[in-house]
PDB file of C-alpha atoms in Angstrom:
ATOM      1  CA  UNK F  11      32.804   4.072  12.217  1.00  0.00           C
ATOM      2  CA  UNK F  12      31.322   2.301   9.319  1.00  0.00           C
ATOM      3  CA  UNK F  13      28.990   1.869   6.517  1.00  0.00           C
ATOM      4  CA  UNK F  14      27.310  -1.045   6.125  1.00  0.00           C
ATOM      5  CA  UNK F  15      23.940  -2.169   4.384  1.00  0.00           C
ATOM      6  CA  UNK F  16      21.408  -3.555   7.900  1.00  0.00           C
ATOM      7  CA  UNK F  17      18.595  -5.577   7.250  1.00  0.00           C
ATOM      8  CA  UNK F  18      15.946  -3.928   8.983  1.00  0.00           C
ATOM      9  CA  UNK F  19      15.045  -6.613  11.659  1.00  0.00           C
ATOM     10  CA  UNK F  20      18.000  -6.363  13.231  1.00  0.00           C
ATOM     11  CA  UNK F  21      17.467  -2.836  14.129  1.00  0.00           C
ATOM     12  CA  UNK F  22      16.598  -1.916  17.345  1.00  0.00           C
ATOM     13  CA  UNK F  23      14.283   1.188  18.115  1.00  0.00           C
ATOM     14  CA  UNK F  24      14.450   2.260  21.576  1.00  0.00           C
ATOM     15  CA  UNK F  25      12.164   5.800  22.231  1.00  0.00           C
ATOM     16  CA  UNK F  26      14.641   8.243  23.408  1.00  0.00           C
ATOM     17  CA  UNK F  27      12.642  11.250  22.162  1.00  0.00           C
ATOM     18  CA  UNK F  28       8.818  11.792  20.837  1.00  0.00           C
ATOM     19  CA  UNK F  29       8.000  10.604  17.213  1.00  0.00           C
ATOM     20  CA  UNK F  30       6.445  13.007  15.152  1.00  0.00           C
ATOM     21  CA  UNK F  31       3.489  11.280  12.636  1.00  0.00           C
ATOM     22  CA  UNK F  32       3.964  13.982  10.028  1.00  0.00           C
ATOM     23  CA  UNK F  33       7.448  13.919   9.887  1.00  0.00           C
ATOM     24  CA  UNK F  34       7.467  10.087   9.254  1.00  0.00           C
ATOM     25  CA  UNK F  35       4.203  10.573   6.629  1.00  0.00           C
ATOM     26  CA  UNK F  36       6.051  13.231   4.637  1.00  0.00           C
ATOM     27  CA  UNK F  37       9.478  10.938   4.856  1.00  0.00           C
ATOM     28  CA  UNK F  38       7.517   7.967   3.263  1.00  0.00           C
ATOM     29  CA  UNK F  39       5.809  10.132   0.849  1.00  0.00           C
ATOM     30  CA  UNK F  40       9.746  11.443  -0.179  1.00  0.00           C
ATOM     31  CA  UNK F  41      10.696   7.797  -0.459  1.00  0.00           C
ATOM     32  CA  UNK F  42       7.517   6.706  -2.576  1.00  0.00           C
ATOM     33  CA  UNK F  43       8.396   9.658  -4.756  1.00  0.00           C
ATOM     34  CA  UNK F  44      12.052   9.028  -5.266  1.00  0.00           C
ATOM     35  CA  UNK F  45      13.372   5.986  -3.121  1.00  0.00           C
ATOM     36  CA  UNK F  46      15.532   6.435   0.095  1.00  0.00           C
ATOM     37  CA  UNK F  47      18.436   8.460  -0.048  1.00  0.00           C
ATOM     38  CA  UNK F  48      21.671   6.363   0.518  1.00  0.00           C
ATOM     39  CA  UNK F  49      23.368   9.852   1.911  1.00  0.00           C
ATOM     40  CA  UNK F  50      20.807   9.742   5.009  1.00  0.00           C
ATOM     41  CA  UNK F  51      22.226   6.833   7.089  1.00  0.00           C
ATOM     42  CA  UNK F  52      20.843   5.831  10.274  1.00  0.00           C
ATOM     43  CA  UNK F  53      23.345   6.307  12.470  1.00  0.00           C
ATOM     44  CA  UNK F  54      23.234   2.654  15.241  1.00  0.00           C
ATOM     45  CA  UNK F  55      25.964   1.371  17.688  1.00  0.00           C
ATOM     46  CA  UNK F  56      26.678  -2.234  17.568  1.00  0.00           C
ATOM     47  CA  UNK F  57      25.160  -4.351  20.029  1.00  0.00           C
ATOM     48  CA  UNK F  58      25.892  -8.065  20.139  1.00  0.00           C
ATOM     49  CA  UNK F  59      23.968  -9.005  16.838  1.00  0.00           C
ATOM     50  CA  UNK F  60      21.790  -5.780  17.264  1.00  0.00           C
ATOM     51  CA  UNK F  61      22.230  -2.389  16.167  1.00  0.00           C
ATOM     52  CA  UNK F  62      20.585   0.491  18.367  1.00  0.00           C
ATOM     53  CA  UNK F  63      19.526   2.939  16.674  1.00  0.00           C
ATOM     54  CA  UNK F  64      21.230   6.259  17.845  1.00  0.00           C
ATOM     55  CA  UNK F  65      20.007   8.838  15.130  1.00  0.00           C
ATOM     56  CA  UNK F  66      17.481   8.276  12.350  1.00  0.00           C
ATOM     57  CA  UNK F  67      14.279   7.333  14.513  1.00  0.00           C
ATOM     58  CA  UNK F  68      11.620   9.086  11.800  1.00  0.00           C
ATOM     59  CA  UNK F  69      13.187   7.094   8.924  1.00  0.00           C
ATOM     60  CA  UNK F  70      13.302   3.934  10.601  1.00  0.00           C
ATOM     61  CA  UNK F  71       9.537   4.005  11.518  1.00  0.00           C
ATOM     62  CA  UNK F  72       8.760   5.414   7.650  1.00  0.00           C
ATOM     63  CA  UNK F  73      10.953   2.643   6.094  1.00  0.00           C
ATOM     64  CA  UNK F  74       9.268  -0.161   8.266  1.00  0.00           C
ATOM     65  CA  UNK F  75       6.090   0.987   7.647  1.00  0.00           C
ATOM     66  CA  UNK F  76       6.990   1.144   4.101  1.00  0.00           C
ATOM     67  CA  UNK F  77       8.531  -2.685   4.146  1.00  0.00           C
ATOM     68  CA  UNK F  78      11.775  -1.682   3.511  1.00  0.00           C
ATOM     69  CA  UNK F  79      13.927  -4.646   4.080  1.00  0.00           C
ATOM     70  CA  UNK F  80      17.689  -3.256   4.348  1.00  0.00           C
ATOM     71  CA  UNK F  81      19.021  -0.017   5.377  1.00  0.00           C
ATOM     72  CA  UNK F  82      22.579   1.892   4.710  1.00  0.00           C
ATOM     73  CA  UNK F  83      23.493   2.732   8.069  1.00  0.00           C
ATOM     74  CA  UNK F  84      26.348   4.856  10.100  1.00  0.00           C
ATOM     75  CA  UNK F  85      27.852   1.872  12.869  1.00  0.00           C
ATOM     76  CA  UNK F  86      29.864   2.651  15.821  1.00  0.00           C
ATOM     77  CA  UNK F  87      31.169   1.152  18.559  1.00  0.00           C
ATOM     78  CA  UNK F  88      29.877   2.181  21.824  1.00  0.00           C
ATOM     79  CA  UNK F  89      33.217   3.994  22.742  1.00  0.00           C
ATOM     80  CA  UNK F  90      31.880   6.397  19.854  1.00  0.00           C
ATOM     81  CA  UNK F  91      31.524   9.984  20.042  1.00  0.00           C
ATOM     82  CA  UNK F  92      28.588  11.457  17.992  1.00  0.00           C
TER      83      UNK F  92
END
């Protein structure tokens, strides 16, 4: 695993579970307020020049509703274990 700074686009969102609306309002409202936590990486696997996202679907959708270009993000490998 690694850290690594992801612009945004190259993120890919694929619905595994349901997306709350209030959880992503009160997550943009927390990052208005006082900007996005650099401790809560979105967790992706490397895909070609993609990343899927594997945790973090609520603050993807509140960061790219908010325009949020870039991202500190969790990558793995897909031999990972979460």
């Amino acid at each position: 695993m690694e850290y690594k700074i992801i612009k945004v686009s190259d993120l890919v969102y694929k619905p595994i579970r349901d997306i709350r609306p209030y959880v992503v309002e009160r997550l943009k409202n927390n990052i208005k307020e006082a900007g996005y936590n650099p401790a809560r990486l979105i967790s992706v696997i490397k895909e070609w020049t993609k990343y899927i996202i594997a945790d973090g679907s609520h603050r993807y959708n509140a960061i790219k509703s908010l325009g949020i270009t870039e991202v500190p993000c969790a990558v793995y490998d897909e031999t990972s274990n979460f």
